[in-house]
Tab-separated table of N, CA and C in Angstrom:
chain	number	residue	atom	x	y	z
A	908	UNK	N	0.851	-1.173	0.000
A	908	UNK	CA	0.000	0.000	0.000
A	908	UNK	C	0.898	1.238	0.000
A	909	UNK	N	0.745	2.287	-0.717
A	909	UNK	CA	1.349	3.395	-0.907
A	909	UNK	C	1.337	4.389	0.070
A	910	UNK	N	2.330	5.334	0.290
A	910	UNK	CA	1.962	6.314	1.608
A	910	UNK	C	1.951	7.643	0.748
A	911	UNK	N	0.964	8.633	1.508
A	911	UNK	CA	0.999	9.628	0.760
A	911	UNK	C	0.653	10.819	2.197
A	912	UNK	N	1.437	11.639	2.040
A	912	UNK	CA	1.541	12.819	2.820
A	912	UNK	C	0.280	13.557	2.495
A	913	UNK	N	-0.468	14.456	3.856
A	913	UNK	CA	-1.392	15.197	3.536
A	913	UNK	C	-0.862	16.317	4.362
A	914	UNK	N	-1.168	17.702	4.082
A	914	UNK	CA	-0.900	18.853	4.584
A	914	UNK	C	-2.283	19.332	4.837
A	915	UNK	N	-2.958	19.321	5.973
A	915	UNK	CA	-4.554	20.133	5.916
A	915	UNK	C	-4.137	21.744	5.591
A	916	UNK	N	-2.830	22.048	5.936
A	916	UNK	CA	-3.195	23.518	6.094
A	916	UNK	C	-2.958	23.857	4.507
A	917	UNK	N	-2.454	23.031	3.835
A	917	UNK	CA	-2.673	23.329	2.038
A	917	UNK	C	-3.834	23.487	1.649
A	918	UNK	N	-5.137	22.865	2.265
A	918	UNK	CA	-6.178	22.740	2.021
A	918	UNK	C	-7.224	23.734	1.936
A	919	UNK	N	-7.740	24.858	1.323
A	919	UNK	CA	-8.610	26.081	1.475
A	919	UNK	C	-9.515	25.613	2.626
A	920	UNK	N	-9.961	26.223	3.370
A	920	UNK	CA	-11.551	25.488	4.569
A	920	UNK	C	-12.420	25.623	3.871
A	921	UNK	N	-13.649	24.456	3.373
A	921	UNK	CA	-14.922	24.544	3.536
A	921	UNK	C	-15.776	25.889	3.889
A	922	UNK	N	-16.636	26.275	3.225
A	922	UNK	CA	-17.457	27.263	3.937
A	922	UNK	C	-18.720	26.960	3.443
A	923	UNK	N	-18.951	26.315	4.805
A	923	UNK	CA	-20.149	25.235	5.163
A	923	UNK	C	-21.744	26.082	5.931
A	924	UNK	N	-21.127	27.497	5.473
A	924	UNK	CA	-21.992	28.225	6.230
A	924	UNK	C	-23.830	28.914	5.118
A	925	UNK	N	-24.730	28.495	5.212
A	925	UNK	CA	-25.235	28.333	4.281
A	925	UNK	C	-26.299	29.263	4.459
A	926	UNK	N	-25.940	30.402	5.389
A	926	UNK	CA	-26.881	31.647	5.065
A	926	UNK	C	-27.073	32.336	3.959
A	927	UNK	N	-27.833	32.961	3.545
A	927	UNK	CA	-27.702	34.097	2.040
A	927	UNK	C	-26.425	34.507	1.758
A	928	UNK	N	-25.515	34.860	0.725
A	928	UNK	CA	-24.736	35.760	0.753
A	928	UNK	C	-25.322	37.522	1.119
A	929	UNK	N	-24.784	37.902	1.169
A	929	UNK	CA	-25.231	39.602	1.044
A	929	UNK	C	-25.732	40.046	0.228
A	930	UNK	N	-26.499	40.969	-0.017
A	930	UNK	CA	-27.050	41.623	-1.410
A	930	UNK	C	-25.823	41.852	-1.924
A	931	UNK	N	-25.971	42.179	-3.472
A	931	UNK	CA	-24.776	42.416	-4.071
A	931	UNK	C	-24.234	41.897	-6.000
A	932	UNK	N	-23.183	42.280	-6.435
A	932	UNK	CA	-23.052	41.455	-7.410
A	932	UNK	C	-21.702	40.240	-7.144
A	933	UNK	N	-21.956	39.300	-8.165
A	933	UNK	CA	-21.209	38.530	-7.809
A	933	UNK	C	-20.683	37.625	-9.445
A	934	UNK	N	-19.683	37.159	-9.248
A	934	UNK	CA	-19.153	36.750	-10.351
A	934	UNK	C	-19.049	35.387	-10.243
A	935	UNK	N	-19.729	34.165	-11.516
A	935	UNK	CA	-20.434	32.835	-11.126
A	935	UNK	C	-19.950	32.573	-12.579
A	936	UNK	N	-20.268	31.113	-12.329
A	936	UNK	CA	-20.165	30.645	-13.302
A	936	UNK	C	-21.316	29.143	-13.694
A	937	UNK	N	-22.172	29.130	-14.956
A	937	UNK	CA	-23.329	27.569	-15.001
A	937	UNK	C	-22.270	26.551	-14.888
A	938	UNK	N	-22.589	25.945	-13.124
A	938	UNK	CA	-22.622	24.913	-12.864
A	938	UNK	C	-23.305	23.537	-13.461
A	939	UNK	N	-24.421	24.420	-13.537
A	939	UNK	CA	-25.338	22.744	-13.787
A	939	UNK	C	-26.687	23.502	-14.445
A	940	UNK	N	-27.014	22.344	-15.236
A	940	UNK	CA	-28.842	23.174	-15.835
A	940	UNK	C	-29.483	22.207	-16.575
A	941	UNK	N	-30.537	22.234	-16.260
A	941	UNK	CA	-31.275	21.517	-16.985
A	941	UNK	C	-33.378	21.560	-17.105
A	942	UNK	N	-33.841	20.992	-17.644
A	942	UNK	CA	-35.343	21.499	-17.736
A	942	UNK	C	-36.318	20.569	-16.951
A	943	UNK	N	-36.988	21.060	-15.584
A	943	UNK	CA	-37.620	20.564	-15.113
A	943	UNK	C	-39.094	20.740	-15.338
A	944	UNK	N	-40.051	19.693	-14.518
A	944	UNK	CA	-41.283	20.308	-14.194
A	944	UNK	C	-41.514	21.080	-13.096
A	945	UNK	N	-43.070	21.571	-12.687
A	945	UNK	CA	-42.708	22.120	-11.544
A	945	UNK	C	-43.597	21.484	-10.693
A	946	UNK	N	-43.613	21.965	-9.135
A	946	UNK	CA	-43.874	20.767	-7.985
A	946	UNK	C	-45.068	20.117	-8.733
A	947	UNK	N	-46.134	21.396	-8.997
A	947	UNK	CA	-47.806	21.071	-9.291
A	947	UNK	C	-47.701	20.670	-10.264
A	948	UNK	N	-46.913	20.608	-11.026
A	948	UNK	CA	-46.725	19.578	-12.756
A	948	UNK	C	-47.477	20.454	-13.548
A	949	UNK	N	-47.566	21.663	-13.753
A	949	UNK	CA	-48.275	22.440	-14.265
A	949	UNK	C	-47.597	23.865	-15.295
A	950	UNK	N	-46.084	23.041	-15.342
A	950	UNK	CA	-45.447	23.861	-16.426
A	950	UNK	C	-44.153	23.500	-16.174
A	951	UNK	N	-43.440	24.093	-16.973
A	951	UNK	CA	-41.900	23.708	-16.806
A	951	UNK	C	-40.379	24.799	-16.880
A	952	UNK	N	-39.917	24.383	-16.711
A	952	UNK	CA	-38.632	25.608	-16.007
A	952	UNK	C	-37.263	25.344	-16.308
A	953	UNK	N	-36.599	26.331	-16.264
A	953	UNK	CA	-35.161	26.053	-16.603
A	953	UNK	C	-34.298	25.879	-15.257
A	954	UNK	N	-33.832	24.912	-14.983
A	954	UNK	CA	-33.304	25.159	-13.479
A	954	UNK	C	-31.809	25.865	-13.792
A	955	UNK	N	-31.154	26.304	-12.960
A	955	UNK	CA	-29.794	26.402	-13.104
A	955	UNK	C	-29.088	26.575	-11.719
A	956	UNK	N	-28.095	25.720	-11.749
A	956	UNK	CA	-27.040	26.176	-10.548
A	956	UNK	C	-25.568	26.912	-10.732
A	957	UNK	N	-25.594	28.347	-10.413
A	957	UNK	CA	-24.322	28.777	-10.338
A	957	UNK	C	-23.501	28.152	-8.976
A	958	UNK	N	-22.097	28.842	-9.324
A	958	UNK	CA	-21.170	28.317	-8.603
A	958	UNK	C	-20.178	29.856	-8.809
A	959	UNK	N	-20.308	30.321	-7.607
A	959	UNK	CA	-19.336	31.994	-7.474
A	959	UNK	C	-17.698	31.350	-7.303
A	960	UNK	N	-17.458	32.286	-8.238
A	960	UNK	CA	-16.290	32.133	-8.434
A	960	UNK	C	-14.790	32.993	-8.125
A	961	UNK	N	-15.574	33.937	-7.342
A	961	UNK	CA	-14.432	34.881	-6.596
A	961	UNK	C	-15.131	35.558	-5.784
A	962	UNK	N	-14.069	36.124	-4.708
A	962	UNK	CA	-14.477	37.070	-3.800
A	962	UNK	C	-14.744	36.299	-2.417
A	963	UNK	N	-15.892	37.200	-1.780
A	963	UNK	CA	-16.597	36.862	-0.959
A	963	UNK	C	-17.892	35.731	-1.736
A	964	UNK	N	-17.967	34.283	-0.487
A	964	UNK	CA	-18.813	33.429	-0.931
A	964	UNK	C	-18.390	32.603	-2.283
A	965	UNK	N	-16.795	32.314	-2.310
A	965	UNK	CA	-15.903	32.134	-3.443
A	965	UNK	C	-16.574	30.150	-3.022
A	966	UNK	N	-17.113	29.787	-4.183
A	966	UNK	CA	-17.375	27.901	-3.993
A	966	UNK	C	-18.835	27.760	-3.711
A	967	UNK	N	-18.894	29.204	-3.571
A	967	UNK	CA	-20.878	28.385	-2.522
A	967	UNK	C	-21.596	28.749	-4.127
A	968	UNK	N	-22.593	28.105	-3.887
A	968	UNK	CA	-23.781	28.174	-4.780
A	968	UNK	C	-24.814	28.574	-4.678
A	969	UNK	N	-25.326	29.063	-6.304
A	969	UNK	CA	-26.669	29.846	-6.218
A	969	UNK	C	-27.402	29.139	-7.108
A	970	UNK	N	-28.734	29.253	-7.122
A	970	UNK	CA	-29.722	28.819	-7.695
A	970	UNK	C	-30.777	29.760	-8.473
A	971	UNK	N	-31.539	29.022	-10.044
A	971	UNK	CA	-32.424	29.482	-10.194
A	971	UNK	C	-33.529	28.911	-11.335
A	972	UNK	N	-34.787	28.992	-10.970
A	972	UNK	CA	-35.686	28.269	-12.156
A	972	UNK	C	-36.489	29.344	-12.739
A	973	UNK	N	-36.858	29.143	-14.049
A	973	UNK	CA	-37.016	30.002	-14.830
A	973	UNK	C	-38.053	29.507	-15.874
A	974	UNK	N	-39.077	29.995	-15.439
A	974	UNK	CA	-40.418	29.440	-16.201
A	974	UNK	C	-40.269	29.542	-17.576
A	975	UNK	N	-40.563	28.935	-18.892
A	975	UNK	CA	-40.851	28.941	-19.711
A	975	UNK	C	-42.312	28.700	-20.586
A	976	UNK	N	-42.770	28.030	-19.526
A	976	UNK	CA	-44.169	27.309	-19.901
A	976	UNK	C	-44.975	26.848	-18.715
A	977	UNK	N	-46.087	27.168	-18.945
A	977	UNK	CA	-47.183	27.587	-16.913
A	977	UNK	C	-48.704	28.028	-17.826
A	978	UNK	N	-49.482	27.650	-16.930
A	978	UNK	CA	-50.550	28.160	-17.037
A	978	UNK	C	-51.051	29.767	-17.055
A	979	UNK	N	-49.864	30.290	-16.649
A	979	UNK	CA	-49.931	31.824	-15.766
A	979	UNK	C	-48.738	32.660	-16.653
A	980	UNK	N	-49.363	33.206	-17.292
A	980	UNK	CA	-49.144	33.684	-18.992
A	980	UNK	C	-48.050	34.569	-18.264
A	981	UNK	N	-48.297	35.823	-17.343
A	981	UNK	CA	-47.583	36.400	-16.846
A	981	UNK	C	-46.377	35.615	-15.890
A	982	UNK	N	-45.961	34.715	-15.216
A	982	UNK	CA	-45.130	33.943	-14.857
A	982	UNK	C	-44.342	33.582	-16.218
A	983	UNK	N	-44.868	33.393	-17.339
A	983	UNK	CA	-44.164	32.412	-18.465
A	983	UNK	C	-43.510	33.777	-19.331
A	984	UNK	N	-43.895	35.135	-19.183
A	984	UNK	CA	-43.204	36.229	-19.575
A	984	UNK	C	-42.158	36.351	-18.863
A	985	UNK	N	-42.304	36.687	-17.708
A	985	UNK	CA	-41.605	37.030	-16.589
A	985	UNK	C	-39.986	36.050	-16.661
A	986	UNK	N	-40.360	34.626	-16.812
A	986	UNK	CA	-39.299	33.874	-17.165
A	986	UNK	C	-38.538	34.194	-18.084
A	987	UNK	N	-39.705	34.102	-19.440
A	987	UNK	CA	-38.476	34.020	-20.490
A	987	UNK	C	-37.874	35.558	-20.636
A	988	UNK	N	-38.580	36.687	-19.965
A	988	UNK	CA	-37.455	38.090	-20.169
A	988	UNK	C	-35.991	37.514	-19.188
A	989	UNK	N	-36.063	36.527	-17.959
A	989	UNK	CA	-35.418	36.168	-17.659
A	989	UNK	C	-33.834	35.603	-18.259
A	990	UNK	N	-34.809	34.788	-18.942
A	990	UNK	CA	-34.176	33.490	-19.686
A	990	UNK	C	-33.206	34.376	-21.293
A	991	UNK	N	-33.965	35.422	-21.799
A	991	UNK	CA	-33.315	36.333	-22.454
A	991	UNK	C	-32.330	37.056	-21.891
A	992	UNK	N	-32.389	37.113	-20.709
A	992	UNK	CA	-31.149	38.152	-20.187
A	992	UNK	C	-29.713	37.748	-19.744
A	993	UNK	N	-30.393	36.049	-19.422
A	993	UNK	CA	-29.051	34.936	-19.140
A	993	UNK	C	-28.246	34.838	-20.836
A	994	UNK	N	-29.009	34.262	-21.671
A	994	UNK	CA	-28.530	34.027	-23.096
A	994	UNK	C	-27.251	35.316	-23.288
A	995	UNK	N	-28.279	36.535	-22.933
A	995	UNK	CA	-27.373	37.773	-23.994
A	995	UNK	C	-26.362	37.743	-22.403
A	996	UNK	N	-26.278	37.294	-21.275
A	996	UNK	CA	-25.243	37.317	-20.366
A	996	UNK	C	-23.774	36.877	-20.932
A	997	UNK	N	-24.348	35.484	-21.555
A	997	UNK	CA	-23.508	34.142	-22.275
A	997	UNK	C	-23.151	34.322	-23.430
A	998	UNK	N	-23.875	34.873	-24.030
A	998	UNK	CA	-23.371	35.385	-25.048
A	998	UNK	C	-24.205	34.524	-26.331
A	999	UNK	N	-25.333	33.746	-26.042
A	999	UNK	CA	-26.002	32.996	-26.998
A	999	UNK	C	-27.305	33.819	-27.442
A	1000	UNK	N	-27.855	33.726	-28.610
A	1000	UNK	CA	-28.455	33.993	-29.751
A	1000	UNK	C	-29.844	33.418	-29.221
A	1001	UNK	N	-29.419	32.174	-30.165
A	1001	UNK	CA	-30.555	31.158	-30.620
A	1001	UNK	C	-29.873	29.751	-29.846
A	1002	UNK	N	-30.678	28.961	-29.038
A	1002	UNK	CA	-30.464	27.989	-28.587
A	1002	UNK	C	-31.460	26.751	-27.817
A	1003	UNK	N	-31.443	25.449	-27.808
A	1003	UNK	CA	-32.715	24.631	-27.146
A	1003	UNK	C	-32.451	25.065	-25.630
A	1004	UNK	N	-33.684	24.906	-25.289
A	1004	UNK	CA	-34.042	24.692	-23.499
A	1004	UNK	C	-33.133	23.685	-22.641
A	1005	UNK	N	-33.698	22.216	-23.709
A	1005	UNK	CA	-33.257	21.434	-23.718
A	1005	UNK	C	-31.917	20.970	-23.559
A	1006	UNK	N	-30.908	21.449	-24.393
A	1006	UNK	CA	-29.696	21.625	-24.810
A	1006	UNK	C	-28.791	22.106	-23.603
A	1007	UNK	N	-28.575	21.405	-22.635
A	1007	UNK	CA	-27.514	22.226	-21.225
A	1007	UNK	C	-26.167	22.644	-21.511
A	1008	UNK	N	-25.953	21.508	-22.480
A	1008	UNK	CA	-24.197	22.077	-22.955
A	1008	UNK	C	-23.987	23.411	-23.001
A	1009	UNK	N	-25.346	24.042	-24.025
A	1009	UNK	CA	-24.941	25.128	-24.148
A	1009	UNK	C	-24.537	26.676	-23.306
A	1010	UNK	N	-25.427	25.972	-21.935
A	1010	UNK	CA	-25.098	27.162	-20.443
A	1010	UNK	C	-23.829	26.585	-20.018
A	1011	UNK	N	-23.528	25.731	-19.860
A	1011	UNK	CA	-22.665	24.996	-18.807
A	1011	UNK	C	-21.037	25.519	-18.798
A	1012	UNK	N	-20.441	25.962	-17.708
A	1012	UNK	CA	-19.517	26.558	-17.641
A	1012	UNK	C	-19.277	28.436	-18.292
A	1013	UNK	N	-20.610	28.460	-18.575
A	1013	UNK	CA	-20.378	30.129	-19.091
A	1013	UNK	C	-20.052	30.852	-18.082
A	1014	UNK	N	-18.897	31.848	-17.834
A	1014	UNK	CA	-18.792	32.748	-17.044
A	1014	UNK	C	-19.929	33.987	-17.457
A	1015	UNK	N	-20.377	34.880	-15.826
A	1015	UNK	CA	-21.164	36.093	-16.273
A	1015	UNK	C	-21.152	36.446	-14.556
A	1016	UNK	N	-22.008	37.662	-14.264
A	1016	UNK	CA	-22.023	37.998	-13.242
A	1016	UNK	C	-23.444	38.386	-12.963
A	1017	UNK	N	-23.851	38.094	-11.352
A	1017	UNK	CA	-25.185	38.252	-11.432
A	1017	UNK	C	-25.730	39.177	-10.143
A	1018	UNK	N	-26.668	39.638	-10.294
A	1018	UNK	CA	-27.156	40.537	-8.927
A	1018	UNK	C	-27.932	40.416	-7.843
A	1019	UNK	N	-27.787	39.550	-6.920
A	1019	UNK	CA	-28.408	39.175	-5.969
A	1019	UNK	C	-28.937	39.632	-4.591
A	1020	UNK	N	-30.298	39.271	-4.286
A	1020	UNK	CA	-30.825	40.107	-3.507
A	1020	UNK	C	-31.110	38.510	-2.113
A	1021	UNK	N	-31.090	39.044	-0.673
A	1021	UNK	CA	-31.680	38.423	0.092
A	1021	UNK	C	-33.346	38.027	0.059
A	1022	UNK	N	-34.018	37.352	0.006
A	1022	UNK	CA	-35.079	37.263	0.205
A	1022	UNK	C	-35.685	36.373	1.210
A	1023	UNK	N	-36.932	36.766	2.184
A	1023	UNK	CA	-37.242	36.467	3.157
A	1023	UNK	C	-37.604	35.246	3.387
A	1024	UNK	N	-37.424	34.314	3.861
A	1024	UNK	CA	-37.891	32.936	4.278
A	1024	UNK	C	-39.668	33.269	4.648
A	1025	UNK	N	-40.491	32.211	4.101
A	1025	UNK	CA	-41.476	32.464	4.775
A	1025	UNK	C	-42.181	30.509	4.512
A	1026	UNK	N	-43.315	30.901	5.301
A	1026	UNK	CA	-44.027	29.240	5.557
A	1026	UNK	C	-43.075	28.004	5.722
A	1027	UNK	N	-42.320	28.381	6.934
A	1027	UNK	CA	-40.755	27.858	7.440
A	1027	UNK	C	-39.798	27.525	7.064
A	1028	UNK	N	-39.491	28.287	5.502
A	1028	UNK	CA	-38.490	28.112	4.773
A	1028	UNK	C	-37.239	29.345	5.884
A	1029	UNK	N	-36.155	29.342	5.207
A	1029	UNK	CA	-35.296	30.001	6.106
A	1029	UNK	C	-34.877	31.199	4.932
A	1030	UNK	N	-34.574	31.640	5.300
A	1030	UNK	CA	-34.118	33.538	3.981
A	1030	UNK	C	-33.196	32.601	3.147
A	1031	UNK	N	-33.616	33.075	1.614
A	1031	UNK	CA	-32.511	32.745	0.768
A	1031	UNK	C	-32.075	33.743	-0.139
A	1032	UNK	N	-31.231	33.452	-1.296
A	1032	UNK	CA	-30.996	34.211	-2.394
A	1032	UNK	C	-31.857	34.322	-3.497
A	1033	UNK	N	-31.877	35.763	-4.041
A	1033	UNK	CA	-32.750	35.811	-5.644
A	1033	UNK	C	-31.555	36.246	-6.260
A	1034	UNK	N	-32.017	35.815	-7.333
A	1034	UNK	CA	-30.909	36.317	-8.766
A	1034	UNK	C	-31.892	37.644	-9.226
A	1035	UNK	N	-31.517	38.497	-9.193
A	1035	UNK	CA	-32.418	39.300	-9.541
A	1035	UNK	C	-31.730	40.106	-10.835
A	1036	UNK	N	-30.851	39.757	-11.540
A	1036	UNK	CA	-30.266	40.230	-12.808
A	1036	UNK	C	-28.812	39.424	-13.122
A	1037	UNK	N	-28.808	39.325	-14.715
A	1037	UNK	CA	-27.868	38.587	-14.998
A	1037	UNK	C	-27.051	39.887	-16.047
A	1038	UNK	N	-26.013	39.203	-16.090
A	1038	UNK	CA	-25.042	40.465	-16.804
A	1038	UNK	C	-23.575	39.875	-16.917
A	1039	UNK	N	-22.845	40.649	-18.532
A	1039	UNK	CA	-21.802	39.858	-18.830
A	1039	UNK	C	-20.636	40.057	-17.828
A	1040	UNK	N	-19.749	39.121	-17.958
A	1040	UNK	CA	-18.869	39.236	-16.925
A	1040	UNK	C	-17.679	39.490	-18.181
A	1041	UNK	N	-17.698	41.101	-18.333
A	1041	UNK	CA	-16.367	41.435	-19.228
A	1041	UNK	C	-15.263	40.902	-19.351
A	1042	UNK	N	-14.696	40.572	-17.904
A	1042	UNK	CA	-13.347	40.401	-18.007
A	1042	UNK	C	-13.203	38.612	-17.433
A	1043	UNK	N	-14.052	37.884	-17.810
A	1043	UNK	CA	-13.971	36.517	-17.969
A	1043	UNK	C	-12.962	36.345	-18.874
A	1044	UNK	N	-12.361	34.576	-18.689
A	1044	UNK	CA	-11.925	34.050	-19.512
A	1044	UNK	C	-12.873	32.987	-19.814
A	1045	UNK	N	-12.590	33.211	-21.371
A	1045	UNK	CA	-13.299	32.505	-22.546
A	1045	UNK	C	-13.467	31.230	-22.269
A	1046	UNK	N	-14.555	30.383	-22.290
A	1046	UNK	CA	-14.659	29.073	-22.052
A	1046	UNK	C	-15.661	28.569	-22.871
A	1047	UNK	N	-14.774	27.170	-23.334
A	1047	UNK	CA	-15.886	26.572	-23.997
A	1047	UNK	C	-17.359	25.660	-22.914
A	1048	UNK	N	-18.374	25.371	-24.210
A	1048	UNK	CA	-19.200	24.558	-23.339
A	1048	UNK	C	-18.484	23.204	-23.488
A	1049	UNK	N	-19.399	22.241	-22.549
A	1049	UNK	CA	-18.394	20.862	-22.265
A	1049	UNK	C	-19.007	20.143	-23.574
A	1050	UNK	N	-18.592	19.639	-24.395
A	1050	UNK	CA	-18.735	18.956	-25.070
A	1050	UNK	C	-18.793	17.117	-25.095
A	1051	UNK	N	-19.644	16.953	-24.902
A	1051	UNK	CA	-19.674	15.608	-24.708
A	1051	UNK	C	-21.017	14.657	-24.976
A	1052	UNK	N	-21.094	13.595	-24.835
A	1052	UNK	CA	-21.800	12.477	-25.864
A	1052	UNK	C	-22.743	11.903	-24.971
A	1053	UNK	N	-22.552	12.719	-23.751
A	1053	UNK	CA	-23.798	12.124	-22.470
A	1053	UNK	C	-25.482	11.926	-23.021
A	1054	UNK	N	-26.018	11.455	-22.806
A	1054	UNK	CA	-27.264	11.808	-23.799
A	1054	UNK	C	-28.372	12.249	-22.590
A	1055	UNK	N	-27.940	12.606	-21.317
A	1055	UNK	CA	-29.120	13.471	-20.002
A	1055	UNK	C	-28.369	14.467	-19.585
């Protein structure tokens, strides 16, 4: 069996602390995305998970779903001005819902607000604007043959 030295103090700490960040902007990058339903099965959404990538709250994650299709005409606007503002964040045009490759790993920066916990949820984060992150480096999407 092989021996291998560990140094904890090489190690950045965890920040396991999972209150809101602060209001504020913040610089992220699509973690993860893909198209769900929603609880009531009554339309469907774009989920997405960022992942901040500097600063304060550097590793923790943010979240967001983004209606496309609902019974509630105004919810399904509301999204896709959303869903338009991520694209022109990323820098995409024309693209599927469907299609995650195409968010995944885009750098951009986004504007986040605290919002209140209520019916015993605890306070979380809103994305409340998306916007390019100028001075990113260029990244491709992941390319690959996964078929989910």
């Amino acid at each position: 069996m092989s021996e291998y030295d560990f140094d904890v103090s090489s190690v950045q700490e965890v920040d396991d602390d999972f209150k809101p960040l602060p209001r504020g902007t913040y610089n992220v990058s699509i973690d993860y995305c893909d198209v769900r339903e929603t609880k009531k099965r009554n339309g469907e959404m774009l989920h997405l998970e960022f992942l901040v990538t500097q600063g304060n709250g550097q590793g923790r994650k943010l979240f967001d779903n983004l209606l496309f299709r609902h019974e509630n005409p105004t919810a399904v606007e509301m999204g896709k001005k959303k869903i338009a503002a991520l694209a022109r964040a990323i820098g995409l045009e024309k693209f599927k819902l469907n299609e995650s490759r195409a968010f995944l790993n885009k750098p951009l920066a986004v504007d986040i607000e605290v919002k209140k916990g209520t019916d015993g949820y605890a306070d979380s984060n809103e994305i409340t604007k998306y916007m390019a992150y100028q001075n990113a480096p260029a990244s491709e999407a992941v390319a690959d043959d996964i078929p989910f």
